[in-house]
Amino acid sequence: MKKWYVILSLLLTLAGCSGVPFVKPETVSVRSDVTATQLAAEVWTAQPGVFQLRQTVLFEFRGTRVPMAGLMRLDLTHGHLRLVALNDLGVKLFDLEVTQTGEQQHYLLPDIAKIPHFTEAVAASVRRVFLTPRPDGSETLRLTANRYQLTRPNPSGETRFIFGGRGSQLLATEVGGAQEDWKARYFEYQTAGTILYPRGIVLDDRIAGYRLTLWQEEVKRIDE
């Protein structure tokens, strides 16, 4: 557990020194022959399968900073996940199951329960990052000098998916509107087997006022 304490302390230091503790993606010119369907298919969470993810997490919510070590079982075939989080001493903080439409709390440490709406905020964050929304190729495609943007309307505004860098990877998902206003950014794509996934993820909810930073230490498929 001392190892986790050192890692978490270092990551918190990095987070305090920079707005985003990850390397920004390369600037690569876009190609005019790329379609919305091709871009949507490149999103790593669009493929079916069951994955195990080991993560280091920093959750910042209304002045509270909660560093965690997370273990997630992500079922992209059926659209749900289960996340267990520990603190630096190995004490379980929570055990949460999340679907595209709701969540179920299996365990919550009493001290964590004192933070208002904590599990709801965590569930909303991981749902947005790993489950929904997701592009399906029906969006409107717009090109800039170095980005592809897929847009579609939502009930109160617009949902945008930004692609770019080498390999036209998903760099950001942004939902704007009266009911939701948030942005998830993806950094440092790397390969594990046949999986190309972002090592770093940052999600900011501009209405609720929280930030989730994920360091994905390990991603592996477990259903093969």
Short mmCIF file of C-alpha atoms in Angstrom, two decimals:
data_model
loop_
_atom_site.label_atom_id
_atom_site.label_comp_id
_atom_site.label_asym_id
_atom_site.label_seq_id
_atom_site.Cartn_x
_atom_site.Cartn_y
_atom_site.Cartn_z
CA MET A 1 0.00 0.00 0.00
CA LYS A 2 2.98 2.31 0.47
CA LYS A 3 3.49 2.09 -3.30
CA TRP A 4 -0.02 3.43 -3.91
CA TYR A 5 0.58 6.27 -1.42
CA VAL A 6 3.70 7.36 -3.30
CA ILE A 7 1.96 7.14 -6.69
CA LEU A 8 -1.09 9.08 -5.51
CA SER A 9 1.04 11.74 -3.83
CA LEU A 10 3.03 12.21 -7.04
CA LEU A 11 -0.09 12.44 -9.18
CA LEU A 12 -1.67 14.97 -6.85
CA THR A 13 1.51 17.06 -7.11
CA LEU A 14 1.37 16.88 -10.90
CA ALA A 15 -2.31 17.79 -10.91
CA GLY A 16 -1.57 20.80 -8.75
CA CYS A 17 1.22 21.98 -11.06
CA SER A 18 -0.74 21.84 -14.29
CA GLY A 19 -4.29 22.19 -15.50
CA VAL A 20 -4.04 18.80 -17.20
CA PRO A 21 -1.31 16.32 -16.18
CA PHE A 22 -1.09 14.69 -19.62
CA VAL A 23 0.69 15.33 -22.92
CA LYS A 24 -1.48 17.17 -25.43
CA PRO A 25 -2.23 15.32 -28.71
CA GLU A 26 -0.25 15.93 -31.88
CA THR A 27 -1.49 18.45 -34.42
CA VAL A 28 -2.14 16.56 -37.66
CA SER A 29 -3.87 17.85 -40.79
CA VAL A 30 -7.30 16.37 -41.46
CA ARG A 31 -8.24 14.33 -44.54
CA SER A 32 -11.30 15.25 -46.58
CA ASP A 33 -12.16 11.62 -47.40
CA VAL A 34 -12.84 10.56 -43.79
CA THR A 35 -16.53 9.89 -42.99
CA ALA A 36 -18.54 10.23 -39.79
CA THR A 37 -19.08 6.46 -39.76
CA GLN A 38 -15.34 5.80 -39.92
CA LEU A 39 -14.65 8.18 -37.05
CA ALA A 40 -17.40 6.70 -34.88
CA ALA A 41 -15.96 3.21 -35.39
CA GLU A 42 -12.56 4.38 -34.08
CA VAL A 43 -13.90 5.08 -30.57
CA TRP A 44 -12.47 2.33 -28.40
CA THR A 45 -15.62 1.98 -26.30
CA ALA A 46 -17.62 1.29 -29.48
CA GLN A 47 -16.28 -2.27 -29.71
CA PRO A 48 -18.09 -5.07 -27.87
CA GLY A 49 -16.31 -7.04 -25.18
CA VAL A 50 -15.60 -7.19 -21.46
CA PHE A 51 -12.56 -5.37 -20.09
CA GLN A 52 -10.75 -5.04 -16.78
CA LEU A 53 -9.31 -1.62 -16.03
CA ARG A 54 -6.91 -0.68 -13.26
CA GLN A 55 -6.92 3.05 -12.61
CA THR A 56 -5.59 5.84 -10.46
CA VAL A 57 -8.25 8.47 -9.85
CA LEU A 58 -8.51 11.99 -8.54
CA PHE A 59 -12.03 13.25 -7.92
CA GLU A 60 -12.39 16.97 -7.13
CA PHE A 61 -15.87 17.95 -6.00
CA ARG A 62 -16.98 21.18 -4.26
CA GLY A 63 -13.62 21.75 -2.60
CA THR A 64 -13.07 18.08 -1.70
CA ARG A 65 -10.18 16.15 -3.31
CA VAL A 66 -10.52 12.38 -3.16
CA PRO A 67 -7.61 10.32 -4.56
CA MET A 68 -8.43 6.68 -5.22
CA ALA A 69 -7.18 3.46 -6.76
CA GLY A 70 -9.92 1.96 -8.91
CA LEU A 71 -10.63 -1.46 -10.38
CA MET A 72 -13.33 -1.50 -13.04
CA ARG A 73 -15.08 -4.27 -14.91
CA LEU A 74 -16.37 -2.71 -18.12
CA ASP A 75 -18.91 -4.66 -20.18
CA LEU A 76 -19.27 -2.85 -23.49
CA THR A 77 -21.41 -5.61 -24.98
CA HIS A 78 -24.25 -5.01 -22.51
CA GLY A 79 -23.47 -1.40 -21.60
CA HIS A 80 -22.67 -1.48 -17.90
CA LEU A 81 -19.70 -1.32 -15.54
CA ARG A 82 -18.78 -2.01 -11.93
CA LEU A 83 -16.23 0.13 -10.13
CA VAL A 84 -14.56 -0.58 -6.78
CA ALA A 85 -12.39 2.19 -5.32
CA LEU A 86 -9.80 2.06 -2.51
CA ASN A 87 -7.91 4.78 -0.71
CA ASP A 88 -4.12 4.84 -0.30
CA LEU A 89 -4.36 2.60 2.79
CA GLY A 90 -6.35 -0.06 0.96
CA VAL A 91 -9.67 0.81 2.62
CA LYS A 92 -12.65 0.35 0.32
CA LEU A 93 -14.37 3.66 -0.39
CA PHE A 94 -17.24 2.47 -2.53
CA ASP A 95 -18.53 -0.28 -4.80
CA LEU A 96 -20.73 1.09 -7.56
CA GLU A 97 -22.53 -0.51 -10.51
CA VAL A 98 -23.42 1.83 -13.39
CA THR A 99 -25.60 1.36 -16.47
CA GLN A 100 -26.51 3.75 -19.29
CA THR A 101 -29.58 4.92 -17.36
CA GLY A 102 -28.85 4.47 -13.65
CA GLU A 103 -26.61 3.19 -10.88
CA GLN A 104 -26.70 0.81 -7.91
CA GLN A 105 -24.65 1.40 -4.79
CA HIS A 106 -23.27 -1.82 -3.30
CA TYR A 107 -21.09 -0.19 -0.64
CA LEU A 108 -20.23 3.33 0.51
CA LEU A 109 -17.78 4.23 3.28
CA PRO A 110 -19.61 6.35 5.91
CA ASP A 111 -17.08 9.20 5.61
CA ILE A 112 -17.64 9.32 1.84
CA ALA A 113 -21.41 9.27 2.38
CA LYS A 114 -21.06 12.67 4.09
CA ILE A 115 -20.08 14.28 0.77
CA PRO A 116 -23.37 15.45 -0.81
CA HIS A 117 -24.30 13.63 -4.04
CA PHE A 118 -20.86 12.02 -4.27
CA THR A 119 -21.90 8.65 -5.73
CA GLU A 120 -24.30 10.31 -8.17
CA ALA A 121 -21.46 12.50 -9.45
CA VAL A 122 -19.06 9.55 -9.78
CA ALA A 123 -21.71 7.48 -11.57
CA ALA A 124 -22.50 10.31 -13.99
CA SER A 125 -18.80 10.81 -14.72
CA VAL A 126 -17.91 7.20 -15.51
CA ARG A 127 -21.14 6.79 -17.48
CA ARG A 128 -20.19 9.73 -19.70
CA VAL A 129 -16.63 8.52 -20.19
CA PHE A 130 -17.26 4.81 -20.79
CA LEU A 131 -20.90 4.21 -21.73
CA THR A 132 -22.85 7.11 -23.19
CA PRO A 133 -22.98 9.36 -25.18
CA ARG A 134 -21.16 7.72 -28.06
CA PRO A 135 -21.08 8.69 -31.77
CA ASP A 136 -22.86 6.35 -34.19
CA GLY A 137 -21.96 7.89 -37.57
CA SER A 138 -25.26 9.70 -38.07
CA GLU A 139 -23.81 13.00 -36.83
CA THR A 140 -22.95 16.02 -38.95
CA LEU A 141 -19.24 16.07 -39.84
CA ARG A 142 -17.35 19.37 -39.83
CA LEU A 143 -13.67 19.83 -40.60
CA THR A 144 -11.13 22.34 -39.33
CA ALA A 145 -7.42 22.49 -40.17
CA ASN A 146 -6.54 19.75 -37.63
CA ARG A 147 -9.79 18.45 -36.11
CA TYR A 148 -12.85 16.47 -37.12
CA GLN A 149 -16.04 17.41 -35.31
CA LEU A 150 -19.18 15.28 -35.19
CA THR A 151 -22.26 17.08 -33.90
CA ARG A 152 -25.82 16.11 -33.12
CA PRO A 153 -28.65 17.80 -31.22
CA ASN A 154 -29.63 16.76 -27.70
CA PRO A 155 -32.84 17.73 -25.86
CA SER A 156 -31.38 21.00 -24.52
CA GLY A 157 -28.45 21.78 -26.82
CA GLU A 158 -25.74 20.02 -28.78
CA THR A 159 -23.41 17.04 -28.36
CA ARG A 160 -19.97 17.24 -29.97
CA PHE A 161 -17.30 14.60 -30.55
CA ILE A 162 -13.85 15.96 -31.45
CA PHE A 163 -11.33 13.74 -33.27
CA GLY A 164 -7.75 14.44 -34.26
CA GLY A 165 -4.12 13.59 -33.75
CA ARG A 166 -2.34 10.67 -35.35
CA GLY A 167 -4.92 8.02 -36.17
CA SER A 168 -7.92 10.36 -35.87
CA GLN A 169 -8.59 9.40 -32.26
CA LEU A 170 -11.40 10.71 -30.07
CA LEU A 171 -9.94 13.71 -28.24
CA ALA A 172 -13.03 15.12 -26.56
CA THR A 173 -16.73 14.66 -25.96
CA GLU A 174 -18.67 17.79 -25.09
CA VAL A 175 -22.33 18.20 -24.16
CA GLY A 176 -23.74 21.70 -23.95
CA GLY A 177 -27.21 22.76 -22.89
CA ALA A 178 -29.38 24.00 -20.07
CA GLN A 179 -29.54 20.62 -18.33
CA GLU A 180 -26.01 19.35 -19.02
CA ASP A 181 -22.78 21.23 -19.60
CA TRP A 182 -19.64 19.08 -19.44
CA LYS A 183 -16.54 18.07 -21.37
CA ALA A 184 -14.43 14.89 -21.31
CA ARG A 185 -10.92 14.96 -22.82
CA TYR A 186 -8.76 11.99 -23.79
CA PHE A 187 -4.95 11.90 -23.89
CA GLU A 188 -1.93 9.71 -24.60
CA TYR A 189 -3.46 6.85 -26.56
CA GLN A 190 -1.60 3.58 -26.26
CA THR A 191 -2.07 -0.04 -27.27
CA ALA A 192 -2.74 -3.11 -25.13
CA GLY A 193 -3.12 -6.14 -27.38
CA THR A 194 -5.63 -5.07 -30.03
CA ILE A 195 -7.04 -2.27 -27.86
CA LEU A 196 -6.14 1.37 -28.48
CA TYR A 197 -7.19 3.35 -25.41
CA PRO A 198 -6.46 6.74 -23.78
CA ARG A 199 -4.09 6.54 -20.83
CA GLY A 200 -5.37 9.85 -19.47
CA ILE A 201 -8.92 11.14 -19.17
CA VAL A 202 -10.18 14.42 -17.68
CA LEU A 203 -13.87 15.21 -17.27
CA ASP A 204 -15.17 18.62 -16.16
CA ASP A 205 -18.81 19.18 -15.22
CA ARG A 206 -19.38 22.91 -15.52
CA ILE A 207 -22.80 22.88 -13.82
CA ALA A 208 -22.06 20.60 -10.85
CA GLY A 209 -18.54 21.97 -10.54
CA TYR A 210 -16.46 18.81 -10.31
CA ARG A 211 -13.48 17.31 -12.15
CA LEU A 212 -12.59 13.65 -12.59
CA THR A 213 -9.02 12.79 -13.63
CA LEU A 214 -8.24 9.18 -14.59
CA TRP A 215 -4.85 7.58 -15.11
CA GLN A 216 -5.56 4.24 -16.80
CA GLU A 217 -2.73 2.06 -15.57
CA GLU A 218 -3.88 -1.16 -17.25
CA VAL A 219 -6.61 -2.16 -19.71
CA LYS A 220 -7.09 -5.76 -20.75
CA ARG A 221 -9.82 -7.81 -22.35
CA ILE A 222 -11.07 -10.64 -20.13
CA ASP A 223 -13.78 -12.36 -22.23
CA GLU A 224 -11.54 -14.05 -24.81
#
